[in-house]
Short mmCIF file of C-alpha atoms in Angstrom, two decimals:
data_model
loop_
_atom_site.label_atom_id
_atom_site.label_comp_id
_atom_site.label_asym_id
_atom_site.label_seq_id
_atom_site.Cartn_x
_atom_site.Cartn_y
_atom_site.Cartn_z
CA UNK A 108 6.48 29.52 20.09
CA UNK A 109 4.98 27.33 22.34
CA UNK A 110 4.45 29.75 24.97
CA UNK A 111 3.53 32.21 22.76
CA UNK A 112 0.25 30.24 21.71
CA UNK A 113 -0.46 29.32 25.34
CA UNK A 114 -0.91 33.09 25.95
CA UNK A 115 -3.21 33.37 22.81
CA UNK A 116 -5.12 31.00 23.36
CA UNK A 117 -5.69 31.92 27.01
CA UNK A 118 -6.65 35.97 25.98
CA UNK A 119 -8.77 34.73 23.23
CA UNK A 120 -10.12 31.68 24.31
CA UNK A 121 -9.46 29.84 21.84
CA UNK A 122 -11.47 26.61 21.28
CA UNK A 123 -10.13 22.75 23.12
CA UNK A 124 -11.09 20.51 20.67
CA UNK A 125 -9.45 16.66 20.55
CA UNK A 126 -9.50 13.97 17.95
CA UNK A 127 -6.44 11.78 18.89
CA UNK A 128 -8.56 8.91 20.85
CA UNK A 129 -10.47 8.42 17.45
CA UNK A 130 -6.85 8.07 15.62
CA UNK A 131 -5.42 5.77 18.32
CA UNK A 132 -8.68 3.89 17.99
CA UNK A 133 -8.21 3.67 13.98
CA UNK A 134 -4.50 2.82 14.34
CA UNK A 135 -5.16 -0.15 16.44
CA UNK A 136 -8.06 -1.73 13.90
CA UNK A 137 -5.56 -0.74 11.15
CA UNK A 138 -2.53 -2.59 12.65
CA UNK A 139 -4.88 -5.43 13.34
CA UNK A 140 -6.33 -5.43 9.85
CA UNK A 141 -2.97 -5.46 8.31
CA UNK A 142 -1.63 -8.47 10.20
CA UNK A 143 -4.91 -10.56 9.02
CA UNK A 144 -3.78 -8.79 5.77
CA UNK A 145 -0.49 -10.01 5.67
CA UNK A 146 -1.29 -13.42 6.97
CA UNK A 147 -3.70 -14.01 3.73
CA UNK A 148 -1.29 -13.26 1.41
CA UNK A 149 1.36 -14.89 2.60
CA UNK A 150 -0.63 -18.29 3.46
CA UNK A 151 -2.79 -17.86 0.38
CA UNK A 152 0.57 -17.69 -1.97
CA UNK A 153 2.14 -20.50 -0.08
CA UNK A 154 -0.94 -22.98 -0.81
CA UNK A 155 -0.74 -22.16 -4.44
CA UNK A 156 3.06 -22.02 -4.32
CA UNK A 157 6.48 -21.30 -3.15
CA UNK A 158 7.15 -17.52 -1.73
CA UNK A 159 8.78 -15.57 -4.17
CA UNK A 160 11.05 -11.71 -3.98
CA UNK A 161 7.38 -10.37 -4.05
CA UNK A 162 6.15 -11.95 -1.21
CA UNK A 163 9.73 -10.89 0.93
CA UNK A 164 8.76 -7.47 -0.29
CA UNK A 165 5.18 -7.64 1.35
CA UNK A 166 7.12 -8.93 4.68
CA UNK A 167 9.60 -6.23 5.17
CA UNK A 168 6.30 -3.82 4.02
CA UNK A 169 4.70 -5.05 7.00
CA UNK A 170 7.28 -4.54 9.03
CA UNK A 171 7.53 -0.28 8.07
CA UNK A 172 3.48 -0.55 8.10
CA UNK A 173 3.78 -1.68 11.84
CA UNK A 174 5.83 0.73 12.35
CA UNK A 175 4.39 3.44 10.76
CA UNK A 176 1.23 2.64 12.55
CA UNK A 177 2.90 1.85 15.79
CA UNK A 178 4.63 5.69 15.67
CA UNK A 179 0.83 7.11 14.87
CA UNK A 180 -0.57 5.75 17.57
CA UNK A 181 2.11 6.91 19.94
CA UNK A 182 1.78 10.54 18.41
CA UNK A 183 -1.67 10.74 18.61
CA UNK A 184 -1.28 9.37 22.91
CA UNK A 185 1.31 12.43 22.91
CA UNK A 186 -1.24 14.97 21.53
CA UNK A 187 -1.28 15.12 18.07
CA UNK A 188 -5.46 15.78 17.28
CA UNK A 189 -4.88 18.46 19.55
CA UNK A 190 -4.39 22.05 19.40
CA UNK A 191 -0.85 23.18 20.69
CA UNK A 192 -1.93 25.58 23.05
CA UNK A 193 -3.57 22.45 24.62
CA UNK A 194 -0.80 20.42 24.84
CA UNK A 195 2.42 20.71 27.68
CA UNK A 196 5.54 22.10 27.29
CA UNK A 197 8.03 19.85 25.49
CA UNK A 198 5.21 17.54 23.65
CA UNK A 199 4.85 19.48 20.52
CA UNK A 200 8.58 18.82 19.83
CA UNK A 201 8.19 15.28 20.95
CA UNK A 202 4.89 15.05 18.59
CA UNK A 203 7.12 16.66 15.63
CA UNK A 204 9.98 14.77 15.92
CA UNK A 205 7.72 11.52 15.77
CA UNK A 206 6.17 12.87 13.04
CA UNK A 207 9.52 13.57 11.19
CA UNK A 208 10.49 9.68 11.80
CA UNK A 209 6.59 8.38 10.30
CA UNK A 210 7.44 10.82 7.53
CA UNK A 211 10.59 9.40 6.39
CA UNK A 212 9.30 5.72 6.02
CA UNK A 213 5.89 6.52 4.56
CA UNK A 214 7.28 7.37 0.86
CA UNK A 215 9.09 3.89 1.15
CA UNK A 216 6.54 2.35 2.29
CA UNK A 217 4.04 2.99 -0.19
CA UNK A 218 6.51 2.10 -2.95
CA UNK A 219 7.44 -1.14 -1.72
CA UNK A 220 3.57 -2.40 -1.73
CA UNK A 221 2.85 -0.94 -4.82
CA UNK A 222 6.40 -2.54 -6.27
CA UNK A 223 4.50 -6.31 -4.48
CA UNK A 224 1.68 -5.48 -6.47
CA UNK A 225 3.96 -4.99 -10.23
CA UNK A 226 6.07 -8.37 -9.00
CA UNK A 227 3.00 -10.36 -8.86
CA UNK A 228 1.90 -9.27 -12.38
CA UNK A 229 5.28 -10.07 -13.38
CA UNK A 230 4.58 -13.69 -12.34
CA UNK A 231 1.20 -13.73 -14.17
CA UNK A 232 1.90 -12.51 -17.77
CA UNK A 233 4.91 -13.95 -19.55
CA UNK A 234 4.68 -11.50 -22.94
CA UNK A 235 8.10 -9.50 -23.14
CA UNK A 236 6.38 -6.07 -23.88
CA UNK A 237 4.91 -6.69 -20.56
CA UNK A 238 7.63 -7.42 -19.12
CA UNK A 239 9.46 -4.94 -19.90
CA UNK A 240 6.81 -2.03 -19.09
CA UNK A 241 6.30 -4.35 -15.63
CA UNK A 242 10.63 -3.33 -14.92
CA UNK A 243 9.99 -0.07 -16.50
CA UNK A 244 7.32 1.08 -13.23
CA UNK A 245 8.92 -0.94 -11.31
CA UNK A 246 11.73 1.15 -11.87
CA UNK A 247 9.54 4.50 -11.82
CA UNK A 248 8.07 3.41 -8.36
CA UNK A 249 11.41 3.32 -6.76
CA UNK A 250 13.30 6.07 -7.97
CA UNK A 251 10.08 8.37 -7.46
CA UNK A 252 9.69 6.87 -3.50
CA UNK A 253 13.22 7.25 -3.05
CA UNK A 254 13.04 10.34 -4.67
CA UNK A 255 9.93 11.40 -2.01
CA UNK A 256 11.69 10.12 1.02
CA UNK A 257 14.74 12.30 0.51
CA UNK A 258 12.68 15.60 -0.14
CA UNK A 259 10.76 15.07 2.95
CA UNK A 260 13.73 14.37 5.04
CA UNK A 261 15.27 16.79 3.42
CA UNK A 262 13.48 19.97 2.80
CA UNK A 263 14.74 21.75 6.26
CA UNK A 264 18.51 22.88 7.18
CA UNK A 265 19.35 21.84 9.49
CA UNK A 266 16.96 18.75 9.51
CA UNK A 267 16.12 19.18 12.89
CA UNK A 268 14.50 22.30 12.19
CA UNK A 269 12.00 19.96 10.96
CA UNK A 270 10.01 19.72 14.57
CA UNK A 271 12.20 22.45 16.24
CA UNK A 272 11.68 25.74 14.98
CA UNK A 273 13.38 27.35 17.88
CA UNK A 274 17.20 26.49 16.27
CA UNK A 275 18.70 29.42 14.78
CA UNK A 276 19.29 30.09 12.16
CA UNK A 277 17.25 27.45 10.15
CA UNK A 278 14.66 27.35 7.19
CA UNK A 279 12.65 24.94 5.43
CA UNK A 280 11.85 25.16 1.47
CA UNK A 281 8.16 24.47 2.66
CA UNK A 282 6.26 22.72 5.43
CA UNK A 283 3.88 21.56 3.01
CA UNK A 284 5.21 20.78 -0.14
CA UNK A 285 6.72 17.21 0.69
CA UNK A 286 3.43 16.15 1.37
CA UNK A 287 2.02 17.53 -1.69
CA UNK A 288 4.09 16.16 -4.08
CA UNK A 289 3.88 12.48 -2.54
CA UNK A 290 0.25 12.46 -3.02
CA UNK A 291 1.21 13.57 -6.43
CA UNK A 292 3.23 11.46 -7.11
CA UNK A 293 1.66 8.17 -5.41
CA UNK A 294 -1.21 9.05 -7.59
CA UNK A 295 0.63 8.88 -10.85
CA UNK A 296 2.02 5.60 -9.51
CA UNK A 297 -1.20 4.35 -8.59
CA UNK A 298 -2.14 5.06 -12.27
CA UNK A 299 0.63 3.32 -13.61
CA UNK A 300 -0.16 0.07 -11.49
CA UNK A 301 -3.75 0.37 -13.03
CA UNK A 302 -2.96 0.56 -16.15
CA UNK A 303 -0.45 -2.07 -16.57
CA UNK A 304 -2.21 -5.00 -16.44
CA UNK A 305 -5.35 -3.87 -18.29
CA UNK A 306 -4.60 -5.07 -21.62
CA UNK A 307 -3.44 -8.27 -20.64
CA UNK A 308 -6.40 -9.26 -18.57
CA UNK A 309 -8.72 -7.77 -21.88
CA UNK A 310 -6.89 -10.40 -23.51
CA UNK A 311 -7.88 -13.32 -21.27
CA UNK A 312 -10.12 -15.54 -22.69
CA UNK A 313 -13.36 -15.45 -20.14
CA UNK A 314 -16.64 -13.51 -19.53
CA UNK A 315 -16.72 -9.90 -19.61
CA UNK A 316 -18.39 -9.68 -15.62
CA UNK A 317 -15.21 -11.73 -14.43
CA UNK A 318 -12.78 -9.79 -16.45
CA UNK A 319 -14.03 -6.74 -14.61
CA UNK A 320 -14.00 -8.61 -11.40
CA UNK A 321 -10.23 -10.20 -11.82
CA UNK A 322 -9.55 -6.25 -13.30
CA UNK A 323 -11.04 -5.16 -10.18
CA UNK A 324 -9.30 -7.20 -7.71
CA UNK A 325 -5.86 -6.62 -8.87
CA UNK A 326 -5.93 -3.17 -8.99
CA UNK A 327 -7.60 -2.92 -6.09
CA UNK A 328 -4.60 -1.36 -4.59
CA UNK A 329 -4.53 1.33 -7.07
CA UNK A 330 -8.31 3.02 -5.54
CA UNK A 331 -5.60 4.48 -2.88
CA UNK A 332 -5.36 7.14 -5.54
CA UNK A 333 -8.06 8.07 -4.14
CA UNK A 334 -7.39 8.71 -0.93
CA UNK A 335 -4.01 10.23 -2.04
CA UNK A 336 -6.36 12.92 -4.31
CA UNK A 337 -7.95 13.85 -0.72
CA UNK A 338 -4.61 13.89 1.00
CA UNK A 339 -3.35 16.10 -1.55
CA UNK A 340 -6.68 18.21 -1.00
CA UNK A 341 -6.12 18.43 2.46
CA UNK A 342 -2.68 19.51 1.81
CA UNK A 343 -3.94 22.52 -0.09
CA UNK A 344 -6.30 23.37 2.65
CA UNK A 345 -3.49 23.75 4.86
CA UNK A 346 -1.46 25.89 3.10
CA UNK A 347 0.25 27.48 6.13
CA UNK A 348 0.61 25.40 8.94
CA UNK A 349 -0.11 27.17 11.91
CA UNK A 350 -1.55 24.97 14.36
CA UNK A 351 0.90 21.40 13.19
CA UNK A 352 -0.21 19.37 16.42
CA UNK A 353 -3.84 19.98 14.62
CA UNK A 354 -3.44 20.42 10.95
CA UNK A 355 -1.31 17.47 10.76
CA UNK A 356 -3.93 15.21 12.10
CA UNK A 357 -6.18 15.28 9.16
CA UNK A 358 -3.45 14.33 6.38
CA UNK A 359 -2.30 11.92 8.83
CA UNK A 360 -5.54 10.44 8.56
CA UNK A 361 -5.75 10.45 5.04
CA UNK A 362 -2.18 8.97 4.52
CA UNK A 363 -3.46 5.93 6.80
CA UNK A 364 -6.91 4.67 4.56
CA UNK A 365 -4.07 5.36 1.51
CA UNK A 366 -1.93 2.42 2.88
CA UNK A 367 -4.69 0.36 4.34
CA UNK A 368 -6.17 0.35 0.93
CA UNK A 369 -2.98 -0.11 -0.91
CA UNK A 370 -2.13 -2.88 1.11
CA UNK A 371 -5.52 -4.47 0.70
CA UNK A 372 -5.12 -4.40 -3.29
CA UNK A 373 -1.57 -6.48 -2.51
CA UNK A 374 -3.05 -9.15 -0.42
CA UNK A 375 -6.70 -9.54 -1.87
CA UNK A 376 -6.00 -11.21 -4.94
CA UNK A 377 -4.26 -14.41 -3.23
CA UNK A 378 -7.28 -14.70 -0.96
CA UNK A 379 -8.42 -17.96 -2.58
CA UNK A 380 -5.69 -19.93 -1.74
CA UNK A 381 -6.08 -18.85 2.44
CA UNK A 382 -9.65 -19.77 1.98
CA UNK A 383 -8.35 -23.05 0.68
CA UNK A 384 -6.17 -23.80 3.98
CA UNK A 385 -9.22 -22.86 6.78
CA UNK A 386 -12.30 -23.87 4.76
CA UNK A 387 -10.92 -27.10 2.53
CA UNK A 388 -14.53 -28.37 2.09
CA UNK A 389 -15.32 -25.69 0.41
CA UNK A 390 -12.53 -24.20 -1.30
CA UNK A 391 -9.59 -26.48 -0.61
CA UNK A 392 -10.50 -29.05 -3.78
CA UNK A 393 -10.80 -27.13 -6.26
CA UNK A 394 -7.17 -25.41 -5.49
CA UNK A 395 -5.79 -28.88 -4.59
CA UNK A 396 -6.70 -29.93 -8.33
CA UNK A 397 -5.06 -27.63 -9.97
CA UNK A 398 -2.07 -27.80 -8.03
CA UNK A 399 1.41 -28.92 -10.29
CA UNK A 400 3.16 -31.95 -9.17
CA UNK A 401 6.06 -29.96 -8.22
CA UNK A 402 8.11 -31.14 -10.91
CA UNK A 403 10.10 -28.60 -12.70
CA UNK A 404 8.37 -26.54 -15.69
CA UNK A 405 10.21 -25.54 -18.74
CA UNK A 406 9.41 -22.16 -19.67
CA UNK A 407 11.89 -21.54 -22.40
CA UNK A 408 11.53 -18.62 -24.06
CA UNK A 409 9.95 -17.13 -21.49
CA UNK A 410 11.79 -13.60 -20.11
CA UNK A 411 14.36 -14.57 -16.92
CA UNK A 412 13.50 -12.65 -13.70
CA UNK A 413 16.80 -12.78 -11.81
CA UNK A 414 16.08 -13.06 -8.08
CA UNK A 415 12.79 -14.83 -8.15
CA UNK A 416 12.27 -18.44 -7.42
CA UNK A 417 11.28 -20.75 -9.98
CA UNK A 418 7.89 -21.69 -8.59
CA UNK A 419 7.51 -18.16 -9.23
CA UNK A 420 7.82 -18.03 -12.62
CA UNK A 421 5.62 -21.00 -12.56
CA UNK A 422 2.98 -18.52 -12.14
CA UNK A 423 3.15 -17.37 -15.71
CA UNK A 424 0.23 -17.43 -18.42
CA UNK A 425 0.92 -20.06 -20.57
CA UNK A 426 -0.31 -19.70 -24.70
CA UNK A 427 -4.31 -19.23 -24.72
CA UNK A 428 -4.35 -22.32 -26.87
CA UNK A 429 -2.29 -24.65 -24.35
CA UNK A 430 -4.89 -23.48 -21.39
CA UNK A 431 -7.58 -26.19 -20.17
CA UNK A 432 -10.80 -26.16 -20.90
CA UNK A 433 -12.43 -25.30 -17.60
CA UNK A 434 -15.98 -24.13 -16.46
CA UNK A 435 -15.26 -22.53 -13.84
CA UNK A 436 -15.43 -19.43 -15.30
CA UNK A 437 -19.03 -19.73 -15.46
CA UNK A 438 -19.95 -20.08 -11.43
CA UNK A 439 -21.49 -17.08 -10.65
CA UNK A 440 -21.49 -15.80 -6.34
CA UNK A 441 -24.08 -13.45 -4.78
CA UNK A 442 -20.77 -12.50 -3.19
CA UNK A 443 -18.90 -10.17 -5.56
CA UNK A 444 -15.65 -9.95 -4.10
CA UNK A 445 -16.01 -13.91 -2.87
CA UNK A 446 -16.32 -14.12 -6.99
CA UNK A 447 -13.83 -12.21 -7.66
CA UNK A 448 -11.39 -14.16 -5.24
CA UNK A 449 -12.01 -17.37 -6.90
CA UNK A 450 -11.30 -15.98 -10.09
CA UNK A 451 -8.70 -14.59 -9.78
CA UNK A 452 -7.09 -17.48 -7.66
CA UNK A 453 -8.48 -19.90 -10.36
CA UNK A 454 -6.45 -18.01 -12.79
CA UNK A 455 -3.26 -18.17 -11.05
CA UNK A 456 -3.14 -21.63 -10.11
CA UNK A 457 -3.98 -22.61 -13.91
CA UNK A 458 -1.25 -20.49 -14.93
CA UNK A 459 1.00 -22.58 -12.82
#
């Protein structure tokens, strides 16, 4: 096939054109970003307290995002951004095969971030009918990424045919379709994650501006949508894939801002408490206040979360009318998302 399109492109002159230096360029700010990322939410949780199964989640996420990342960059060195007719014999199957590994974790991926995201809510609202529509996507997220990863590894017998079209005999259900319906799919997900927590912060008892802006900043995550909406319009675009070295490039691109934002929306909303640890003037008291004294909390009552810690469940929203008084509600910030930050770090470590 290979050969086939060299000797096309050479009797019709087809164009040269070559975008993988701006992906290797985006995949090393994106593998930067998402270490600073991970740092803040990890640190930030830590000063308000211990790690809990949400925050191992968000570790082993950043391990696949390295990866992920780390196996873009390498296809897009290897000529993916490129046509195939421009490219030397043996790298389109290298490309492909790549491409076939990134594929397989992506699904996963996604999930486990967007399972972070439902685990922290779980460690914010303590009412059962939350609790139990928290488990219920929970639930949904991994059985539909599961679900995602298996079609996409699977969808071609043998699987190699995947990136090597030259093994007979061989056939794939579609080129296209796993890609499709995992931007489907992560956008019902996304959805769900929005959703969930809506009514509870509604219920909070604060301004309407800073319910929006604590709204905003945990579902931040959930604007991936999004980019999943013009993933899955790209998708369409390329019904037939043709050209994969090039047609690939574009969804690639597309899946990357999905899990840069995604993974923003899981790290965000603990941003007060890093802010806390480098700028203590500033942030550190107000956090150091409203920190517990580390003796145990009786929650009784409260819904058991097998496999998180305790300072975890610490985390929950006690009864409106056993909350402080507190005005901090009322600070207002030229800095929107600074705003937001505080609030919603005020809010978790008074839940504590």
């Amino acid at each position: 096939m290979w050969r086939l399109f060299k000797s096309q492109a050479s009797v019709c002159d087809l164009p040269s054109e070559n975008s993988s230096t701006a992906s290797i360029v985006g995949g090393i700010v994106s593998a930067i970003f998402l270490s600073v990322l991970t740092v803040v939410r990890l640190a930030g949780k830590r000063a308000v307290r211990n790690w809990g199964l949400d925050d191992l989640i968000m570790a082993i996420s950043f391990v696949l995002a390295l990866t992920v990342v780390g196996l873009s960059i390498y296809m897009s060195y290897r000529g993916m951004g490129r046509h195939m007719w421009d490219l030397q014999d043996g790298q389109v199957l290298e490309v492909l095969e790549t491409l076939f590994i990134a594929t397989a974790i992506y699904p996963v991926l996604l999930a486990l971030v967007k399972i972070s995201i439902v685990l922290l809510y779980l460690g914010i609202f303590p009412s059962k009918g939350f609790q139990i529509a928290a488990w219920v996507v929970v639930g949904f997220i991994a059985v539909s990424g599961l679900a995602m990863d298996l079609f996409a590894v699977l969808t071609c017998s043998p699987i190699e045919y995947a990136w090597n079209k030259d093994i007979k005999p061989g056939h794939c259900i579609s080129e296209i379709l796993p890609s499709g319906m995992g931007a489907a799919v992560g956008v019902i997900q996304d959805v769900a994650v929005v959703v969930l927590p809506a009514i509870q912060v509604r219920k909070l008892q604060m301004k309407k501006r800073q319910k929006v802006l604590v709204m905003g900043l945990f579902c931040l995550g959930a604007f991936g949508c999004l980019a999943a909406v013009a993933r899955l319009v790209s998708v369409t675009e390329n019904r037939r894939i043709i050209d994969p070295t090039w047609q690939y490039a574009s969804m690639g691109a597309w899946s990357g801002i999905e899990l840069v934002i995604v993974y923003t929306g899981a790290c965000l909303p603990l941003m007060r408490g890093f802010l806390g640890l480098v700028w203590p003037k500033k942030f550190g008291p107000t956090m150091q206040e409203r920190r517990t004294d580390g003796q145990p909390v009786d929650h009784s009552g409260a819904s058991t979360r097998p496999g998180l810690t305790h300072e975890m469940n610490q985390l929950r929203e006690p009864p409106l009318s056993h909350q402080p008084g507190r005005n901090d509600w009322d600070q207002e910030s030229s800095d929107t998302i600074g705003e937001a930050a505080q609030t919603s770090h005020d809010y978790l470590s008074r839940s504590a």
